[in-house]
mmCIF file of C-alpha atoms in Angstrom:
data_model
loop_
_atom_site.group_PDB
_atom_site.id
_atom_site.type_symbol
_atom_site.label_atom_id
_atom_site.label_comp_id
_atom_site.label_asym_id
_atom_site.label_seq_id
_atom_site.Cartn_x
_atom_site.Cartn_y
_atom_site.Cartn_z
ATOM 1 C CA MET A 78 -31.408 -48.684 -20.097
ATOM 2 C CA SER A 79 -29.616 -51.847 -21.265
ATOM 3 C CA ASP A 80 -26.315 -52.978 -19.823
ATOM 4 C CA LEU A 81 -24.693 -52.225 -23.208
ATOM 5 C CA ARG A 82 -25.915 -48.620 -23.170
ATOM 6 C CA ILE A 83 -24.704 -48.155 -19.594
ATOM 7 C CA THR A 84 -21.282 -49.539 -20.496
ATOM 8 C CA GLU A 85 -21.060 -47.242 -23.532
ATOM 9 C CA ALA A 86 -21.979 -44.232 -21.386
ATOM 10 C CA PHE A 87 -19.286 -45.011 -18.832
ATOM 11 C CA LEU A 88 -16.700 -45.565 -21.587
ATOM 12 C CA TYR A 89 -17.571 -42.203 -23.137
ATOM 13 C CA MET A 90 -17.237 -40.469 -19.747
ATOM 14 C CA ASP A 91 -13.867 -42.148 -19.247
ATOM 15 C CA TYR A 92 -12.818 -40.892 -22.688
ATOM 16 C CA LEU A 93 -13.805 -37.310 -21.848
ATOM 17 C CA CYS A 94 -11.896 -37.475 -18.557
ATOM 18 C CA PHE A 95 -8.850 -38.854 -20.373
ATOM 19 C CA ARG A 96 -8.933 -36.010 -22.890
ATOM 20 C CA ALA A 97 -9.330 -33.405 -20.168
ATOM 21 C CA LEU A 98 -6.403 -34.763 -18.171
ATOM 22 C CA CYS A 99 -4.017 -35.974 -20.847
ATOM 23 C CA CYS A 100 -4.774 -34.022 -24.010
ATOM 24 C CA LYS A 101 -5.098 -30.539 -22.584
ATOM 25 C CA GLY A 102 -1.405 -29.862 -23.103
ATOM 26 C CA PRO A 103 0.849 -27.486 -21.207
ATOM 27 C CA PRO A 104 -0.378 -23.962 -20.503
ATOM 28 C CA PRO A 105 0.753 -21.389 -23.069
ATOM 29 C CA ALA A 106 4.182 -19.928 -22.335
ATOM 30 C CA ARG A 107 4.243 -16.447 -20.874
ATOM 31 C CA PRO A 108 5.887 -13.872 -23.122
ATOM 32 C CA GLU A 109 9.273 -12.603 -21.988
ATOM 33 C CA TYR A 110 10.463 -9.024 -22.347
ATOM 34 C CA ASP A 111 13.998 -7.693 -21.971
ATOM 35 C CA LEU A 112 14.074 -4.402 -20.068
ATOM 36 C CA VAL A 113 16.776 -2.039 -18.892
ATOM 37 C CA CYS A 114 16.435 -0.382 -15.473
ATOM 38 C CA ILE A 115 18.318 2.861 -14.849
ATOM 39 C CA GLY A 116 18.432 5.605 -12.228
ATOM 40 C CA LEU A 117 20.872 7.277 -9.868
ATOM 41 C CA THR A 118 22.492 5.471 -6.958
ATOM 42 C CA GLY A 119 20.113 5.566 -4.008
ATOM 43 C CA SER A 120 16.961 5.818 -6.112
ATOM 44 C CA GLY A 121 15.928 2.345 -4.947
ATOM 45 C CA LYS A 122 16.192 0.299 -8.144
ATOM 46 C CA THR A 123 17.617 -2.814 -6.508
ATOM 47 C CA SER A 124 15.211 -2.733 -3.559
ATOM 48 C CA LEU A 125 12.138 -2.407 -5.788
ATOM 49 C CA LEU A 126 13.178 -5.268 -8.063
ATOM 50 C CA SER A 127 14.057 -7.455 -5.077
ATOM 51 C CA LYS A 128 10.635 -6.706 -3.591
ATOM 52 C CA LEU A 129 8.933 -7.880 -6.766
ATOM 53 C CA CYS A 130 11.015 -11.066 -6.677
ATOM 54 C CA SER A 131 10.064 -11.652 -3.000
ATOM 55 C CA GLU A 132 13.692 -11.511 -1.924
ATOM 56 C CA SER A 133 14.674 -10.707 1.636
ATOM 57 C CA PRO A 134 15.488 -6.988 2.114
ATOM 58 C CA GLU A 135 18.449 -7.976 4.299
ATOM 59 C CA ASN A 136 20.188 -9.393 1.226
ATOM 60 C CA VAL A 137 19.811 -6.278 -0.932
ATOM 61 C CA VAL A 138 23.139 -4.783 -2.025
ATOM 62 C CA SER A 139 23.347 -1.691 -4.222
ATOM 63 C CA THR A 140 24.293 -2.569 -7.796
ATOM 64 C CA THR A 141 27.752 -1.284 -8.750
ATOM 65 C CA GLY A 142 27.980 -2.602 -12.321
ATOM 66 C CA PHE A 143 24.898 -4.375 -13.591
ATOM 67 C CA SER A 144 22.695 -7.292 -12.582
ATOM 68 C CA ILE A 145 19.889 -9.240 -14.237
ATOM 69 C CA LYS A 146 16.695 -10.401 -12.566
ATOM 70 C CA ALA A 147 13.804 -12.409 -14.010
ATOM 71 C CA VAL A 148 10.717 -10.763 -12.514
ATOM 72 C CA PRO A 149 7.666 -13.047 -12.895
ATOM 73 C CA PHE A 150 4.126 -11.804 -13.423
ATOM 74 C CA GLN A 151 0.978 -13.738 -14.180
ATOM 75 C CA ASN A 152 0.943 -12.752 -17.848
ATOM 76 C CA ALA A 153 4.631 -12.121 -18.582
ATOM 77 C CA ILE A 154 8.208 -12.521 -17.392
ATOM 78 C CA LEU A 155 10.363 -9.401 -17.312
ATOM 79 C CA ASN A 156 14.088 -9.953 -17.716
ATOM 80 C CA VAL A 157 15.365 -6.759 -16.130
ATOM 81 C CA LYS A 158 18.947 -5.606 -16.641
ATOM 82 C CA GLU A 159 19.640 -3.162 -13.802
ATOM 83 C CA LEU A 160 22.522 -0.747 -14.333
ATOM 84 C CA GLY A 161 24.430 0.885 -11.481
ATOM 85 C CA GLY A 162 23.769 4.586 -11.017
ATOM 86 C CA ALA A 163 27.123 5.910 -9.778
ATOM 87 C CA ASP A 164 28.812 8.800 -11.607
ATOM 88 C CA ASN A 165 31.541 6.592 -13.064
ATOM 89 C CA ILE A 166 28.996 4.005 -14.303
ATOM 90 C CA ARG A 167 26.334 6.196 -15.925
ATOM 91 C CA LYS A 168 28.564 7.169 -18.840
ATOM 92 C CA TYR A 169 28.577 3.482 -19.860
ATOM 93 C CA TRP A 170 24.808 2.959 -19.664
ATOM 94 C CA SER A 171 24.310 3.183 -23.420
ATOM 95 C CA ARG A 172 26.550 0.153 -23.968
ATOM 96 C CA TYR A 173 23.838 -1.995 -22.366
ATOM 97 C CA TYR A 174 20.796 -0.584 -24.173
ATOM 98 C CA GLN A 175 20.933 -2.855 -27.204
ATOM 99 C CA GLY A 176 18.163 -5.453 -27.318
ATOM 100 C CA SER A 177 15.971 -3.685 -24.764
ATOM 101 C CA GLN A 178 12.210 -3.753 -25.337
ATOM 102 C CA GLY A 179 11.319 -1.298 -22.583
ATOM 103 C CA VAL A 180 12.828 1.022 -19.979
ATOM 104 C CA ILE A 181 12.339 1.405 -16.230
ATOM 105 C CA PHE A 182 13.624 4.699 -14.843
ATOM 106 C CA VAL A 183 13.642 5.028 -11.046
ATOM 107 C CA LEU A 184 14.066 8.405 -9.377
ATOM 108 C CA ASP A 185 14.224 9.392 -5.712
ATOM 109 C CA SER A 186 11.310 11.796 -5.275
ATOM 110 C CA ALA A 187 12.747 12.903 -1.918
ATOM 111 C CA SER A 188 16.286 13.607 -3.139
ATOM 112 C CA SER A 189 18.187 16.883 -3.078
ATOM 113 C CA GLU A 190 17.662 19.481 -5.799
ATOM 114 C CA ASP A 191 21.088 18.670 -7.264
ATOM 115 C CA ASP A 192 20.339 14.945 -7.504
ATOM 116 C CA LEU A 193 16.902 15.623 -8.933
ATOM 117 C CA GLU A 194 18.475 17.830 -11.608
ATOM 118 C CA THR A 195 20.946 15.058 -12.453
ATOM 119 C CA ALA A 196 18.115 12.526 -12.638
ATOM 120 C CA ARG A 197 16.174 14.830 -14.963
ATOM 121 C CA ASN A 198 19.165 15.157 -17.297
ATOM 122 C CA GLU A 199 19.669 11.392 -17.366
ATOM 123 C CA LEU A 200 15.991 10.739 -18.087
ATOM 124 C CA HIS A 201 15.978 13.329 -20.890
ATOM 125 C CA SER A 202 19.061 11.664 -22.362
ATOM 126 C CA ALA A 203 17.418 8.221 -22.207
ATOM 127 C CA LEU A 204 14.146 9.430 -23.747
ATOM 128 C CA GLN A 205 16.072 10.826 -26.715
ATOM 129 C CA HIS A 206 18.581 7.990 -27.130
ATOM 130 C CA PRO A 207 18.270 6.298 -30.563
ATOM 131 C CA GLN A 208 18.040 2.816 -29.035
ATOM 132 C CA LEU A 209 15.421 3.781 -26.442
ATOM 133 C CA CYS A 210 13.343 6.625 -27.899
ATOM 134 C CA THR A 211 10.688 4.324 -29.423
ATOM 135 C CA LEU A 212 10.376 2.036 -26.383
ATOM 136 C CA PRO A 213 7.788 2.114 -23.574
ATOM 137 C CA PHE A 214 9.027 3.866 -20.406
ATOM 138 C CA LEU A 215 7.941 3.207 -16.827
ATOM 139 C CA ILE A 216 9.094 6.133 -14.676
ATOM 140 C CA LEU A 217 8.849 5.434 -10.952
ATOM 141 C CA ALA A 218 8.854 8.323 -8.472
ATOM 142 C CA ASN A 219 10.172 6.268 -5.563
ATOM 143 C CA HIS A 220 10.332 6.958 -1.811
ATOM 144 C CA GLN A 221 6.836 8.430 -1.666
ATOM 145 C CA ASP A 222 6.736 7.370 2.000
ATOM 146 C CA LYS A 223 9.366 9.998 2.898
ATOM 147 C CA PRO A 224 8.274 13.428 4.195
ATOM 148 C CA ALA A 225 10.281 15.315 1.556
ATOM 149 C CA ALA A 226 8.837 13.348 -1.368
ATOM 150 C CA ARG A 227 7.584 15.340 -4.359
ATOM 151 C CA SER A 228 4.180 14.438 -5.731
ATOM 152 C CA VAL A 229 3.752 12.904 -9.171
ATOM 153 C CA GLN A 230 2.461 16.208 -10.498
ATOM 154 C CA GLU A 231 5.520 18.030 -9.137
ATOM 155 C CA VAL A 232 7.834 15.450 -10.717
ATOM 156 C CA LYS A 233 6.002 15.636 -14.049
ATOM 157 C CA LYS A 234 6.325 19.403 -14.128
ATOM 158 C CA TYR A 235 9.953 19.507 -12.959
ATOM 159 C CA PHE A 236 11.019 16.813 -15.427
ATOM 160 C CA GLU A 237 9.101 18.532 -18.251
ATOM 161 C CA LEU A 238 7.619 15.193 -19.281
ATOM 162 C CA GLU A 239 4.590 16.477 -21.154
ATOM 163 C CA PRO A 240 6.504 18.393 -23.852
ATOM 164 C CA LEU A 241 9.549 16.117 -23.941
ATOM 165 C CA ALA A 242 7.772 12.759 -24.068
ATOM 166 C CA ARG A 243 4.823 13.784 -26.242
ATOM 167 C CA GLY A 244 4.076 11.015 -28.722
ATOM 168 C CA LYS A 245 6.030 8.450 -26.709
ATOM 169 C CA ARG A 246 4.713 5.589 -24.599
ATOM 170 C CA TRP A 247 5.409 6.418 -20.969
ATOM 171 C CA ILE A 248 3.899 5.967 -17.525
ATOM 172 C CA LEU A 249 4.785 8.023 -14.437
ATOM 173 C CA GLN A 250 3.796 6.354 -11.197
ATOM 174 C CA PRO A 251 4.445 7.012 -7.471
ATOM 175 C CA CYS A 252 5.868 4.099 -5.502
ATOM 176 C CA SER A 253 7.472 2.969 -2.274
ATOM 177 C CA LEU A 254 8.537 -0.326 -0.774
ATOM 178 C CA ASP A 255 5.549 -0.173 1.568
ATOM 179 C CA ASP A 256 2.991 -0.478 -1.235
ATOM 180 C CA THR A 257 3.700 -3.673 -3.155
ATOM 181 C CA GLU A 258 0.298 -3.767 -4.843
ATOM 182 C CA ALA A 259 0.746 -0.299 -6.329
ATOM 183 C CA LEU A 260 4.217 -1.297 -7.519
ATOM 184 C CA LYS A 261 2.853 -4.429 -9.195
ATOM 185 C CA ASP A 262 0.093 -2.385 -10.803
ATOM 186 C CA SER A 263 2.688 -0.017 -12.279
ATOM 187 C CA PHE A 264 4.524 -2.937 -13.850
ATOM 188 C CA SER A 265 1.250 -4.377 -15.135
ATOM 189 C CA GLN A 266 0.649 -1.110 -16.966
ATOM 190 C CA LEU A 267 4.129 -1.386 -18.482
ATOM 191 C CA ILE A 268 3.369 -4.948 -19.606
ATOM 192 C CA ASN A 269 0.225 -3.646 -21.322
ATOM 193 C CA LEU A 270 2.348 -1.148 -23.257
ATOM 194 C CA LEU A 271 4.808 -3.900 -24.214
ATOM 195 C CA GLU A 272 1.950 -6.095 -25.443
ATOM 196 C CA GLU A 273 0.511 -3.209 -27.481
ATOM 197 C CA LYS A 274 3.887 -2.690 -29.137
ATOM 198 C CA ASP A 275 4.040 -6.437 -29.928
ATOM 199 C CA HIS A 276 0.594 -6.327 -31.554
ATOM 200 C CA GLU A 277 1.552 -3.297 -33.623
ATOM 201 C CA ALA A 278 4.680 -5.098 -34.861
ATOM 202 C CA VAL A 279 2.556 -8.100 -35.925
ATOM 203 C CA ARG A 280 0.130 -5.876 -37.882
ATOM 204 C CA MET A 281 2.941 -4.175 -39.804
#
């Protein structure tokens, strides 16, 4: 091979390396979704979101009004508006629903019968609310690590999810702070539902 051919080959390799390094461009931006997170006080909303954000559990303080967290995932960023679950706060929940693209409802699967009944009523109200009824729902049966925890099947039956949520996009998953991978998987399933809704909107 002549010196000219060798030089041309090296120049072409340099060009390919330059394109790979300098012309690749930034990675595509992850889609962002605005979600609302609701549930009674003590259901574990704040702790679960803090866990997903890798925040220290010592710094977790129960939400009294509302707070917003950006929860990063590999394929999306969830901007979660968490609403306090106290009696005097729940009546104002609907004021914060506007603009939501999905709903996270956290319930304490080991709570008293009275609290479970209240949680059921609040979930039914959310599922039928005009601003939420068409959105994907992730329902988390939290505190599965507690002895008194109800199973997912028990929660589904008690909350009458099959008849009430028929035709809606919803996921019911067990969770606890001890199982981060299962928690992340639940949110990944929610992201899939959000992406499906995006694709449907584009086709319309």
